[in-house]
Short mmCIF file of C-alpha atoms in Angstrom, two decimals:
data_model
loop_
_atom_site.label_atom_id
_atom_site.label_comp_id
_atom_site.label_asym_id
_atom_site.label_seq_id
_atom_site.Cartn_x
_atom_site.Cartn_y
_atom_site.Cartn_z
CA MET N 1 23.50 27.96 -26.68
CA ARG N 2 20.33 26.43 -28.01
CA THR N 3 20.02 22.85 -29.05
CA THR N 4 17.24 21.93 -31.37
CA LEU N 5 15.60 18.61 -30.85
CA SER N 6 13.11 16.99 -33.13
CA PRO N 7 9.77 16.30 -31.42
CA LYS N 8 10.31 12.59 -31.92
CA SER N 9 13.68 12.40 -30.21
CA LEU N 10 12.38 14.68 -27.46
CA ALA N 11 9.49 12.27 -26.86
CA TRP N 12 12.00 9.44 -26.59
CA ALA N 13 14.18 11.41 -24.18
CA VAL N 14 11.13 11.89 -21.99
CA ALA N 15 9.91 8.28 -22.09
CA LEU N 16 13.30 6.62 -21.74
CA PRO N 17 14.18 7.22 -18.03
CA PRO N 18 10.94 5.72 -16.61
CA LEU N 19 11.09 2.88 -19.13
CA VAL N 20 14.70 2.00 -18.31
CA ILE N 21 14.15 2.15 -14.53
CA LEU N 22 11.08 -0.08 -14.68
CA CYS N 23 12.69 -2.57 -17.05
CA LEU N 24 15.89 -2.84 -15.01
CA PHE N 25 14.32 -2.82 -11.57
CA PHE N 26 10.88 -4.35 -12.10
CA VAL N 27 10.67 -6.51 -15.22
CA VAL N 28 14.21 -7.93 -15.21
CA PRO N 29 14.27 -8.91 -11.49
CA LEU N 30 10.88 -10.62 -11.82
CA GLY N 31 12.07 -12.49 -14.90
CA TYR N 32 15.19 -13.48 -12.99
CA LEU N 33 13.04 -14.63 -10.06
CA LEU N 34 10.98 -16.79 -12.41
CA PHE N 35 14.18 -18.24 -13.85
CA ILE N 36 15.53 -19.04 -10.37
CA SER N 37 12.27 -20.74 -9.42
CA PHE N 38 13.10 -23.42 -12.02
CA MET N 39 16.68 -23.98 -10.77
CA SER N 40 17.96 -26.39 -8.14
CA ASN N 41 18.70 -25.32 -4.58
CA SER N 42 22.35 -24.86 -3.76
CA ALA N 43 24.09 -24.78 -0.38
CA THR N 44 26.80 -22.34 -1.45
CA SER N 45 25.37 -19.96 -4.04
CA LEU N 46 21.95 -18.50 -4.89
CA TYR N 47 21.04 -21.49 -7.06
CA ASP N 48 22.44 -24.45 -8.98
CA LEU N 49 22.29 -24.12 -12.76
CA GLN N 50 20.24 -27.31 -13.09
CA PRO N 51 16.72 -26.91 -14.40
CA THR N 52 14.10 -28.62 -12.28
CA LEU N 53 10.39 -28.53 -11.55
CA ALA N 54 10.99 -29.83 -8.03
CA ASN N 55 10.45 -26.45 -6.36
CA TYR N 56 6.88 -26.40 -7.63
CA THR N 57 6.09 -30.13 -7.34
CA ASP N 58 7.43 -30.12 -3.76
CA ILE N 59 5.00 -27.35 -2.83
CA PHE N 60 1.98 -29.01 -4.41
CA SER N 61 2.77 -32.49 -3.08
CA ASP N 62 3.27 -31.32 0.50
CA SER N 63 0.11 -31.48 2.62
CA PHE N 64 1.52 -28.77 4.90
CA TYR N 65 1.64 -26.31 2.01
CA TRP N 66 -1.89 -27.26 1.02
CA LEU N 67 -3.00 -26.43 4.54
CA ILE N 68 -1.26 -23.05 4.30
CA ILE N 69 -2.82 -22.38 0.89
CA GLN N 70 -6.30 -23.27 2.17
CA ARG N 71 -5.77 -21.05 5.18
CA THR N 72 -4.58 -18.20 2.95
CA LEU N 73 -7.65 -18.56 0.72
CA LEU N 74 -9.98 -18.68 3.73
CA SER N 75 -8.55 -15.59 5.39
CA THR N 76 -8.38 -13.64 2.11
CA ALA N 77 -12.00 -14.54 1.29
CA THR N 78 -13.12 -13.51 4.78
CA VAL N 79 -11.28 -10.20 4.50
CA LEU N 80 -12.81 -9.56 1.06
CA VAL N 81 -16.38 -10.29 2.18
CA LEU N 82 -16.09 -8.20 5.36
CA CYS N 83 -14.38 -5.38 3.44
CA LEU N 84 -17.31 -5.24 1.05
CA LEU N 85 -20.01 -5.60 3.75
CA LEU N 86 -18.49 -2.88 5.96
CA GLY N 87 -16.98 -0.68 3.25
CA TYR N 88 -20.06 -0.37 1.07
CA PRO N 89 -22.32 1.27 3.67
CA VAL N 90 -19.55 3.72 4.58
CA ALA N 91 -18.99 4.61 0.92
CA PHE N 92 -22.75 4.91 0.39
CA TYR N 93 -22.94 7.27 3.35
CA ALA N 94 -19.94 9.29 2.12
CA ALA N 95 -21.25 9.50 -1.46
CA HIS N 96 -24.49 11.11 -0.23
CA LEU N 97 -22.72 13.76 1.85
CA SER N 98 -22.12 17.28 0.56
CA PRO N 99 -18.92 17.59 -1.53
CA ARG N 100 -17.21 19.12 1.49
CA GLY N 101 -18.38 16.36 3.83
CA ARG N 102 -17.25 13.74 1.33
CA LEU N 103 -13.83 15.39 1.11
CA ILE N 104 -13.48 15.26 4.91
CA MET N 105 -14.58 11.62 4.97
CA LEU N 106 -12.05 10.71 2.26
CA MET N 107 -9.31 12.55 4.14
CA ILE N 108 -10.18 10.60 7.33
CA MET N 109 -9.83 7.38 5.31
CA MET N 110 -6.58 8.53 3.68
CA VAL N 111 -4.64 9.41 6.81
CA PRO N 112 -4.52 5.82 8.18
CA LEU N 113 -3.40 4.61 4.73
CA MET N 114 -0.40 6.91 4.96
CA VAL N 115 0.67 5.49 8.31
CA SER N 116 3.04 2.55 7.99
CA ASN N 117 1.34 -0.85 8.24
CA VAL N 118 3.77 -1.90 10.97
CA VAL N 119 2.38 0.88 13.18
CA ARG N 120 -1.21 -0.10 12.45
CA ALA N 121 -0.48 -3.77 13.15
CA TYR N 122 1.30 -2.75 16.35
CA GLY N 123 -1.88 -0.93 17.35
CA TRP N 124 -3.71 -4.26 17.21
CA VAL N 125 -0.90 -5.92 19.16
CA ALA N 126 -1.41 -3.27 21.85
CA ILE N 127 -5.16 -3.93 21.84
CA LEU N 128 -5.26 -7.73 21.57
CA GLY N 129 -2.08 -8.71 23.42
CA ARG N 130 -1.98 -10.24 26.91
CA SER N 131 -1.44 -6.88 28.62
CA GLY N 132 -3.41 -5.03 25.95
CA VAL N 133 -6.48 -2.82 26.03
CA LEU N 134 -9.06 -5.57 25.48
CA SER N 135 -7.66 -7.98 28.05
CA SER N 136 -7.21 -5.31 30.75
CA THR N 137 -10.67 -3.86 30.12
CA LEU N 138 -12.36 -7.25 30.37
CA LYS N 139 -10.34 -8.09 33.47
CA GLY N 140 -11.21 -4.73 35.02
CA ALA N 141 -14.89 -5.42 34.36
CA GLY N 142 -14.53 -8.82 36.00
CA LEU N 143 -15.42 -10.74 32.85
CA ILE N 144 -12.17 -12.72 32.71
CA ALA N 145 -10.14 -13.92 35.69
CA ARG N 146 -6.65 -13.49 34.25
CA PRO N 147 -5.16 -11.77 31.17
CA VAL N 148 -5.96 -13.50 27.88
CA GLN N 149 -3.86 -13.56 24.72
CA TYR N 150 -6.08 -12.72 21.75
CA LEU N 151 -3.22 -12.57 19.23
CA TYR N 152 -1.84 -15.35 17.03
CA SER N 153 -5.16 -16.58 15.68
CA PHE N 154 -7.24 -16.53 12.51
CA GLU N 155 -9.46 -13.84 14.04
CA ALA N 156 -6.53 -11.57 14.95
CA VAL N 157 -4.97 -11.81 11.47
CA THR N 158 -8.30 -11.32 9.70
CA LEU N 159 -9.27 -8.36 11.88
CA GLY N 160 -5.87 -6.74 11.36
CA LEU N 161 -5.88 -7.20 7.59
CA LEU N 162 -9.51 -6.06 7.38
CA THR N 163 -8.92 -2.79 9.21
CA ILE N 164 -5.66 -2.07 7.41
CA LEU N 165 -7.27 -2.55 3.99
CA LEU N 166 -10.79 -1.17 4.58
CA PRO N 167 -9.87 2.42 3.62
CA PHE N 168 -8.78 1.25 0.13
CA MET N 169 -12.21 -0.32 -0.35
CA VAL N 170 -14.08 2.72 0.99
CA ILE N 171 -12.13 5.17 -1.20
CA SER N 172 -12.57 3.05 -4.32
CA LEU N 173 -16.32 2.62 -3.68
CA THR N 174 -16.91 6.25 -2.72
CA ASN N 175 -15.33 7.53 -5.92
CA SER N 176 -17.36 5.07 -7.95
CA LEU N 177 -20.67 5.84 -6.15
CA ALA N 178 -20.13 9.60 -6.29
CA THR N 179 -19.84 9.56 -10.10
CA ILE N 180 -23.19 7.79 -10.61
CA ASP N 181 -25.59 10.19 -12.32
CA LYS N 182 -28.39 11.09 -9.86
CA ARG N 183 -30.92 10.96 -12.75
CA TYR N 184 -30.66 7.15 -12.89
CA THR N 185 -31.90 6.70 -9.31
CA GLU N 186 -34.49 9.47 -9.78
CA ALA N 187 -35.79 7.72 -12.87
CA ALA N 188 -36.07 4.43 -10.94
CA HIS N 189 -37.96 6.20 -8.15
CA SER N 190 -40.36 7.92 -10.53
CA LEU N 191 -41.05 4.60 -12.22
CA GLY N 192 -42.22 3.26 -8.86
CA ALA N 193 -39.19 1.37 -7.54
CA GLY N 194 -38.71 1.56 -3.76
CA PRO N 195 -35.37 2.49 -2.21
CA TRP N 196 -34.18 -1.13 -1.87
CA ARG N 197 -35.19 -2.08 -5.39
CA THR N 198 -33.50 1.05 -6.75
CA PHE N 199 -30.37 0.19 -4.83
CA LEU N 200 -30.25 -3.46 -5.95
CA ARG N 201 -31.19 -2.89 -9.59
CA VAL N 202 -29.61 0.51 -10.32
CA THR N 203 -27.01 1.74 -7.81
CA LEU N 204 -25.33 -1.59 -7.05
CA PRO N 205 -24.76 -2.62 -10.70
CA LEU N 206 -23.56 0.89 -11.60
CA SER N 207 -21.01 0.80 -8.78
CA SER N 208 -19.62 -2.58 -9.86
CA PRO N 209 -16.38 -1.14 -11.36
CA GLY N 210 -15.59 0.39 -7.96
CA VAL N 211 -16.51 -2.88 -6.21
CA ALA N 212 -14.25 -4.90 -8.54
CA SER N 213 -11.26 -2.55 -8.38
CA GLY N 214 -11.54 -2.22 -4.60
CA LEU N 215 -11.73 -6.00 -4.13
CA MET N 216 -8.76 -6.60 -6.45
CA LEU N 217 -6.62 -4.04 -4.63
CA VAL N 218 -7.54 -5.58 -1.26
CA THR N 219 -6.75 -9.09 -2.58
CA PHE N 220 -3.26 -8.17 -3.75
CA LEU N 221 -2.45 -6.23 -0.61
CA ALA N 222 -3.90 -8.87 1.77
CA LEU N 223 -1.87 -11.65 0.12
CA SER N 224 1.44 -9.80 0.52
CA ALA N 225 0.95 -8.13 3.92
CA TYR N 226 3.74 -10.15 5.52
CA VAL N 227 4.53 -7.84 8.42
CA SER N 228 0.92 -7.54 9.61
CA ILE N 229 0.46 -11.31 9.32
CA ALA N 230 3.72 -11.98 11.20
CA LEU N 231 2.86 -9.61 14.06
CA LEU N 232 -0.76 -10.70 14.48
CA GLY N 233 -0.43 -14.37 13.53
CA GLY N 234 2.91 -14.92 15.24
CA PRO N 235 4.74 -18.20 14.75
CA ARG N 236 1.51 -20.17 15.10
CA TYR N 237 -0.66 -18.72 12.37
CA LYS N 238 1.23 -18.44 9.09
CA LEU N 239 -0.02 -17.68 5.60
CA LEU N 240 1.59 -18.32 2.23
CA VAL N 241 3.54 -15.06 2.24
CA SER N 242 5.11 -16.11 5.56
CA MET N 243 6.41 -19.23 3.80
CA VAL N 244 8.18 -17.03 1.23
CA PHE N 245 9.83 -15.13 4.06
CA ASP N 246 10.78 -18.33 5.91
CA SER N 247 12.39 -19.80 2.78
CA VAL N 248 14.42 -16.62 2.37
CA SER N 249 15.60 -16.70 5.97
CA THR N 250 16.82 -20.29 5.45
CA PHE N 251 18.50 -19.22 2.15
CA ARG N 252 16.45 -21.60 -0.02
CA TRP N 253 16.21 -19.06 -2.83
CA PRO N 254 14.67 -21.25 -5.59
CA ARG N 255 12.02 -22.45 -3.12
CA ALA N 256 11.26 -18.84 -2.11
CA ALA N 257 11.02 -17.91 -5.80
CA ALA N 258 8.63 -20.77 -6.57
CA LEU N 259 6.45 -19.88 -3.56
CA SER N 260 6.32 -16.29 -4.83
CA PHE N 261 4.92 -17.42 -8.16
CA VAL N 262 2.40 -19.71 -6.46
CA LEU N 263 1.28 -16.66 -4.48
CA LEU N 264 1.03 -14.59 -7.68
CA LEU N 265 -0.94 -17.38 -9.34
CA ILE N 266 -3.42 -17.42 -6.44
CA ALA N 267 -3.74 -13.63 -6.65
CA LEU N 268 -4.41 -13.91 -10.37
CA ILE N 269 -7.05 -16.62 -9.91
CA ILE N 270 -8.86 -14.57 -7.26
CA ALA N 271 -8.71 -11.53 -9.57
CA VAL N 272 -10.27 -13.53 -12.40
CA VAL N 273 -13.00 -14.84 -10.08
CA ILE N 274 -13.77 -11.26 -8.98
CA GLN N 275 -14.01 -10.11 -12.62
CA VAL N 276 -16.28 -13.01 -13.56
CA VAL N 277 -18.59 -12.64 -10.56
CA ILE N 278 -18.86 -8.83 -10.48
CA ARG N 279 -18.69 -8.28 -14.26
CA PRO N 280 -17.64 -4.59 -14.05
CA GLN N 281 -17.34 -4.36 -17.83
CA ARG N 282 -21.16 -4.23 -17.94
CA VAL N 283 -21.06 -0.53 -17.09
CA GLN N 284 -17.50 0.52 -17.82
CA GLY N 285 -17.21 3.34 -20.26
CA LYS N 286 -20.73 4.59 -19.50
CA GLY N 287 -21.55 7.37 -17.04
CA MET H 1 -34.08 3.19 11.27
CA GLY H 2 -32.06 2.51 8.11
CA GLY H 3 -30.23 5.78 8.64
CA PHE H 4 -29.35 4.75 12.19
CA ILE H 5 -27.86 1.41 11.11
CA LEU H 6 -25.89 3.15 8.35
CA ARG H 7 -24.45 5.64 10.83
CA LEU H 8 -23.68 2.82 13.26
CA ILE H 9 -21.66 0.97 10.61
CA VAL H 10 -19.82 4.19 9.69
CA GLY H 11 -18.98 4.62 13.38
CA ILE H 12 -17.75 1.04 13.73
CA VAL H 13 -15.56 1.31 10.61
CA LEU H 14 -14.04 4.61 11.74
CA ALA H 15 -13.32 3.11 15.18
CA LEU H 16 -11.73 -0.01 13.64
CA VAL H 17 -9.58 2.01 11.25
CA ILE H 18 -8.52 4.84 13.56
CA GLY H 19 -8.67 3.07 16.95
CA PRO H 20 -5.39 1.13 16.68
CA ILE H 21 -3.48 4.26 15.66
CA LEU H 22 -4.94 6.22 18.59
CA VAL H 23 -4.01 3.41 21.00
CA VAL H 24 -0.41 3.57 19.81
CA ILE H 25 -0.25 7.34 20.26
CA ILE H 26 -1.77 7.18 23.75
CA ALA H 27 0.56 4.33 24.78
CA SER H 28 3.63 6.27 23.64
CA PHE H 29 2.93 9.07 26.14
CA SER H 30 2.60 6.61 29.03
CA SER H 31 4.77 7.07 32.10
CA ALA H 32 4.64 3.35 32.93
CA GLU H 33 7.43 0.81 32.50
CA ALA H 34 5.38 -1.48 30.27
CA LEU H 35 2.20 -1.39 28.23
CA SER H 36 -0.84 -1.02 30.47
CA PHE H 37 -4.27 0.48 29.97
CA PRO H 38 -5.25 3.05 30.92
CA PRO H 39 -1.72 4.53 31.34
CA PRO H 40 -1.07 5.59 34.95
CA GLY H 41 0.30 8.96 33.87
CA LEU H 42 1.63 10.95 30.94
CA SER H 43 5.28 11.62 30.10
CA PHE H 44 7.76 12.06 27.28
CA ARG H 45 10.14 9.46 28.70
CA TRP H 46 9.71 7.01 25.82
CA PHE H 47 10.43 9.67 23.23
CA ILE H 48 13.61 10.59 25.09
CA GLU H 49 14.45 6.89 25.27
CA PHE H 50 13.83 6.62 21.51
CA PHE H 51 16.44 9.25 20.69
CA ARG H 52 18.85 7.66 23.17
CA ILE H 53 18.85 4.33 21.33
CA GLU H 54 21.33 4.67 18.51
CA GLU H 55 19.70 2.24 16.07
CA MET H 56 16.30 3.91 16.48
CA ARG H 57 17.75 7.38 15.97
CA ASN H 58 19.72 6.27 12.91
CA ALA H 59 16.70 4.52 11.44
CA PHE H 60 14.62 7.66 11.88
CA VAL H 61 17.21 9.85 10.14
CA LEU H 62 17.73 7.33 7.33
CA SER H 63 13.97 7.07 6.75
CA ILE H 64 13.63 10.85 6.44
CA VAL H 65 16.64 11.20 4.11
CA LEU H 66 15.58 8.22 2.02
CA ALA H 67 12.00 9.51 1.76
CA VAL H 68 13.17 12.94 0.56
CA ALA H 69 15.55 11.39 -2.00
CA ALA H 70 13.05 8.78 -3.22
CA ALA H 71 10.31 11.42 -3.47
CA CYS H 72 12.56 13.66 -5.60
CA GLY H 73 13.57 10.72 -7.79
CA SER H 74 10.07 9.43 -8.32
CA ALA H 75 8.65 12.93 -8.88
CA ILE H 76 11.17 13.57 -11.66
CA ILE H 77 10.72 10.17 -13.29
CA GLY H 78 6.95 10.32 -12.72
CA LEU H 79 6.86 13.74 -14.38
CA LEU H 80 8.73 12.44 -17.44
CA GLY H 81 6.43 9.42 -17.70
CA ALA H 82 3.31 11.54 -17.22
CA VAL H 83 4.40 14.02 -19.90
CA TYR H 84 4.82 11.20 -22.40
CA VAL H 85 1.62 9.38 -21.47
CA SER H 86 -0.53 12.54 -21.48
CA ARG H 87 0.60 13.49 -25.00
CA HIS H 88 0.72 10.19 -26.83
CA ARG H 89 -2.09 7.78 -27.50
CA ASN H 90 -0.41 4.65 -28.77
CA ALA H 91 0.41 1.13 -27.64
CA PHE H 92 3.74 2.21 -26.17
CA SER H 93 2.12 4.90 -24.06
CA THR H 94 -0.36 2.33 -22.68
CA LEU H 95 2.49 -0.07 -21.96
CA LEU H 96 4.46 2.64 -20.17
CA GLN H 97 1.45 3.56 -18.05
CA VAL H 98 0.79 -0.08 -17.11
CA LEU H 99 4.47 -0.56 -16.22
CA ILE H 100 4.62 2.55 -14.05
CA MET H 101 1.38 1.68 -12.22
CA ALA H 102 2.20 -2.03 -11.77
CA PRO H 103 4.17 -1.69 -8.49
CA LEU H 104 1.00 -0.23 -6.91
CA VAL H 105 -0.75 -3.60 -6.83
CA PHE H 106 2.17 -5.95 -7.31
CA PRO H 107 2.92 -7.84 -4.05
CA ALA H 108 5.71 -5.71 -2.60
CA LEU H 109 7.36 -8.57 -0.74
CA ILE H 110 7.88 -10.46 -4.00
CA LEU H 111 9.33 -7.38 -5.68
CA GLY H 112 11.65 -7.04 -2.68
CA LEU H 113 12.78 -10.66 -3.04
CA ALA H 114 13.31 -10.29 -6.81
CA LEU H 115 15.38 -7.13 -6.28
CA LEU H 116 17.39 -8.79 -3.51
CA LEU H 117 18.36 -11.67 -5.82
CA LEU H 118 19.28 -9.25 -8.61
CA TYR H 119 21.31 -7.07 -6.24
CA LYS H 120 23.13 -10.13 -4.85
CA THR H 121 24.01 -11.21 -8.39
CA VAL H 122 25.35 -7.81 -9.52
CA ASN H 123 26.82 -6.86 -6.10
CA MET H 124 24.70 -3.76 -5.63
CA GLY H 125 25.31 -1.71 -2.47
CA VAL H 126 22.60 -1.76 0.21
CA LEU H 127 21.84 1.96 0.21
CA PRO H 128 21.60 2.53 -3.58
CA GLY H 129 19.58 -0.68 -3.86
CA LEU H 130 17.11 0.49 -1.22
CA PHE H 131 16.92 3.92 -2.85
CA ILE H 132 16.02 2.47 -6.26
CA ALA H 133 13.45 0.09 -4.72
CA HIS H 134 11.78 3.05 -2.99
CA ILE H 135 11.65 4.98 -6.28
CA VAL H 136 9.94 2.05 -8.02
CA VAL H 137 7.41 1.64 -5.19
CA CYS H 138 6.64 5.39 -4.96
CA LEU H 139 6.48 5.98 -8.72
CA PRO H 140 2.78 5.06 -9.21
CA TYR H 141 1.72 7.66 -6.64
CA SER H 142 3.75 10.57 -8.01
CA PHE H 143 2.97 9.57 -11.61
CA ARG H 144 -0.79 9.46 -11.03
CA SER H 145 -0.87 12.82 -9.27
CA ILE H 146 1.14 14.50 -12.02
CA LEU H 147 -0.76 12.77 -14.82
CA THR H 148 -4.10 14.01 -13.42
CA SER H 149 -2.92 17.60 -13.46
CA LEU H 150 -1.36 17.25 -16.92
CA GLN H 151 -4.59 15.83 -18.31
CA SER H 152 -6.54 18.88 -17.20
CA PHE H 153 -3.84 21.20 -18.56
CA ASP H 154 -4.78 23.16 -21.66
CA THR H 155 -2.02 22.36 -24.19
CA THR H 156 -2.95 25.32 -26.38
CA LEU H 157 -1.15 27.49 -23.80
CA GLU H 158 2.05 25.66 -24.57
CA GLU H 159 1.41 25.90 -28.30
CA ALA H 160 1.00 29.64 -27.85
CA GLY H 161 4.38 29.75 -26.16
CA GLN H 162 5.94 27.78 -28.98
CA SER H 163 4.38 29.95 -31.67
CA LEU H 164 6.00 32.90 -29.92
CA GLY H 165 9.38 31.25 -30.42
CA ALA H 166 10.02 29.25 -27.25
CA GLY H 167 11.35 25.71 -27.75
CA PRO H 168 9.41 22.75 -26.37
CA VAL H 169 11.62 22.47 -23.28
CA ARG H 170 11.49 26.21 -22.60
CA SER H 171 7.73 26.46 -23.04
CA PHE H 172 7.28 23.43 -20.78
CA ARG H 173 9.45 24.99 -18.08
CA LEU H 174 7.96 28.47 -18.29
CA ILE H 175 4.29 27.66 -18.97
CA THR H 176 3.33 24.06 -18.20
CA LEU H 177 5.38 23.43 -15.09
CA PRO H 178 4.14 26.48 -13.13
CA ILE H 179 0.53 25.52 -13.93
CA ILE H 180 0.79 21.82 -13.05
CA TRP H 181 2.99 22.60 -10.02
CA PRO H 182 0.35 21.61 -7.39
CA GLY H 183 0.11 18.19 -9.04
CA VAL H 184 3.89 17.76 -9.00
CA LEU H 185 4.06 18.85 -5.37
CA SER H 186 1.28 16.52 -4.24
CA GLY H 187 2.96 13.74 -6.21
CA TRP H 188 6.18 14.47 -4.33
CA LEU H 189 4.37 14.47 -0.98
CA PHE H 190 2.60 11.18 -1.74
CA ALA H 191 5.89 9.60 -2.67
CA PHE H 192 7.49 10.93 0.52
CA VAL H 193 4.74 9.47 2.68
CA VAL H 194 4.78 6.10 0.90
CA SER H 195 8.56 5.83 1.13
CA PHE H 196 8.51 6.84 4.81
CA GLY H 197 6.16 3.97 5.66
CA GLU H 198 7.50 1.43 3.15
CA LEU H 199 7.75 -1.99 4.68
CA ASN H 200 7.35 -5.08 2.55
CA THR H 201 9.94 -4.27 -0.12
CA ALA H 202 12.42 -2.89 2.39
CA LEU H 203 12.12 -6.07 4.49
CA PHE H 204 14.70 -7.87 2.34
CA LEU H 205 16.69 -4.85 1.19
CA THR H 206 17.89 -3.32 4.43
CA GLY H 207 21.29 -4.37 5.76
CA PRO H 208 23.60 -3.89 8.71
CA GLY H 209 23.64 -0.18 9.56
CA VAL H 210 21.11 0.60 6.83
CA VAL H 211 17.68 0.11 8.44
CA THR H 212 14.58 2.21 7.93
CA LEU H 213 12.24 3.16 10.78
CA PRO H 214 9.37 0.77 9.88
CA ILE H 215 11.82 -2.14 9.65
CA GLU H 216 13.46 -1.12 12.94
CA ILE H 217 10.02 -1.05 14.60
CA PHE H 218 9.24 -4.47 13.15
CA SER H 219 12.47 -6.10 14.24
CA TYR H 220 12.12 -4.57 17.71
CA LEU H 221 8.64 -6.06 18.00
CA GLN H 222 9.92 -9.43 16.81
CA PHE H 223 13.09 -9.71 18.83
CA GLN H 224 12.91 -7.38 21.85
CA GLY H 225 9.24 -7.72 22.60
CA ASN H 226 6.51 -5.23 23.16
CA GLN H 227 8.28 -2.24 24.69
CA LEU H 228 6.92 1.24 24.92
CA VAL H 229 9.85 2.67 23.00
CA VAL H 230 8.25 0.96 19.99
CA ALA H 231 5.09 2.94 20.70
CA ALA H 232 7.16 6.14 20.74
CA ALA H 233 8.79 5.17 17.42
CA SER H 234 5.36 4.43 15.94
CA SER H 235 4.00 7.70 17.29
CA LEU H 236 6.83 9.58 15.60
CA GLN H 237 6.02 7.79 12.34
CA VAL H 238 2.41 9.00 12.61
CA LEU H 239 3.41 12.53 13.65
CA VAL H 240 5.73 12.98 10.65
CA ILE H 241 2.94 11.78 8.32
CA LEU H 242 0.41 14.13 9.94
CA PHE H 243 2.86 17.02 9.65
CA VAL H 244 3.40 16.29 5.94
CA LEU H 245 -0.35 15.97 5.31
CA VAL H 246 -1.13 19.26 7.07
CA ALA H 247 1.64 20.94 5.07
CA ALA H 248 0.25 19.37 1.90
CA GLU H 249 -3.25 20.57 2.69
CA ARG H 250 -1.90 24.10 3.18
CA LEU H 251 0.22 24.01 0.03
CA VAL H 252 -2.03 22.31 -2.51
CA GLY H 253 -5.43 21.91 -0.82
CA ALA H 254 -7.27 18.78 0.30
CA LYS H 255 -9.04 18.37 -3.02
CA GLN H 256 -5.77 17.87 -4.86
CA LEU H 257 -4.85 15.13 -2.39
CA VAL H 258 -7.93 12.92 -2.58
CA GLN H 259 -8.65 13.18 -6.31
CA ARG H 260 -7.70 10.08 -8.19
#
């Protein structure tokens, strides 16, 4: 038996399953979450059907939440700056390798990305913890008298997030640097620009789309990396995403929902700042 | 001089990125009772212990089954989406692409929370709920892989098939699919790997008896402390990923895997 379908209905049949799945399980739940964030807390059910702004005003009028927000901004900014400072040289190095060498380098960066973040955070727990690699090595060398706990601090969280997210930055930058036409840098050289001047005036601006997309990806992932933050920051060093989790574990759903949208708002603001500062649209669409 | 500093930074970055994973693998083969460095000897005792603990074993099996199912689901849906997007240039096609790619950057924990609230409201079961969440999270990876291979596919081949009397579905199955197969396969493998390590969405969506390996590792670390059986569990996570990547490299080649 052969059924004949018109091209138009066939196109619909193809587009419909992904559209339905994403509407039902991405758009609708987020809309519902936004709705709940404007409802009152309830002791017995998910929420009380009484519209209120209290979930948001409570967050912004509480000095504790301001501290957490400041802390989140500080650690995200530190991660972004270090990601760029460490990731760019690696990408620059990779982009100037042979195609085969670059492929190997990208594979080395990809493998850690595939490993679950809980495993990678656990690696840092095993290094920085009281009986970890760092403490035992320093003790063995006689530099510290008794085991030291290096976890549960700004440094531990920042280091963990940095190393977990660096490969994203390197891959994004490498792909962007590798597509820059060699003739641009050759032209700069032949016109008398030294290597640094060529880099600052030609290579760096041309790689700005890769810089911007890498930084944005790192921002979004750093802000929501709850498990890494919980393992490395412990109960003492919490970020905004930890507050979302804590509200959920105390069943304050509207509060958790409102905190989620504050987090999204912060992510959006950082993304806009990145776009304004880096201005990737300068070169987008050109080779 | 400049070259030396560049190579030094590359070395530091590689050590920072790979070091923690190596430490976990080394620790998991330790013969000691607790974490200590360097390990006094090597043994498989913590792997044996891992399979003795029922929750760990169940989590491992569930993670594998879930990853296979979610990879199949997201490969099929990703293929459908990619076929539409690669052949239509209109506002709807752009919207569909943005929607499919959105979970890639969207904070996964928030998506998990939103899904949890929806599931609670409609009384969704834990396992189907987790399965759907994994499909949504894996979809960008399978979609992008398949879209890349569809975009480099020469559609005149399909037109030739159709002019010879094959319907659109038949010509797609007999001509297009065999040619873009490496893209579909690498999309499947990406989805498998992402689902197998998925953490932040699953955090809220697992339930009693339905726990994935990453969540089991996390709750062990939080509630039972730093035991070496966690290192063994983590090591197994890495080994499965490495196995899949080596298989992928053999099946579709490294180039297919890193192209974006």
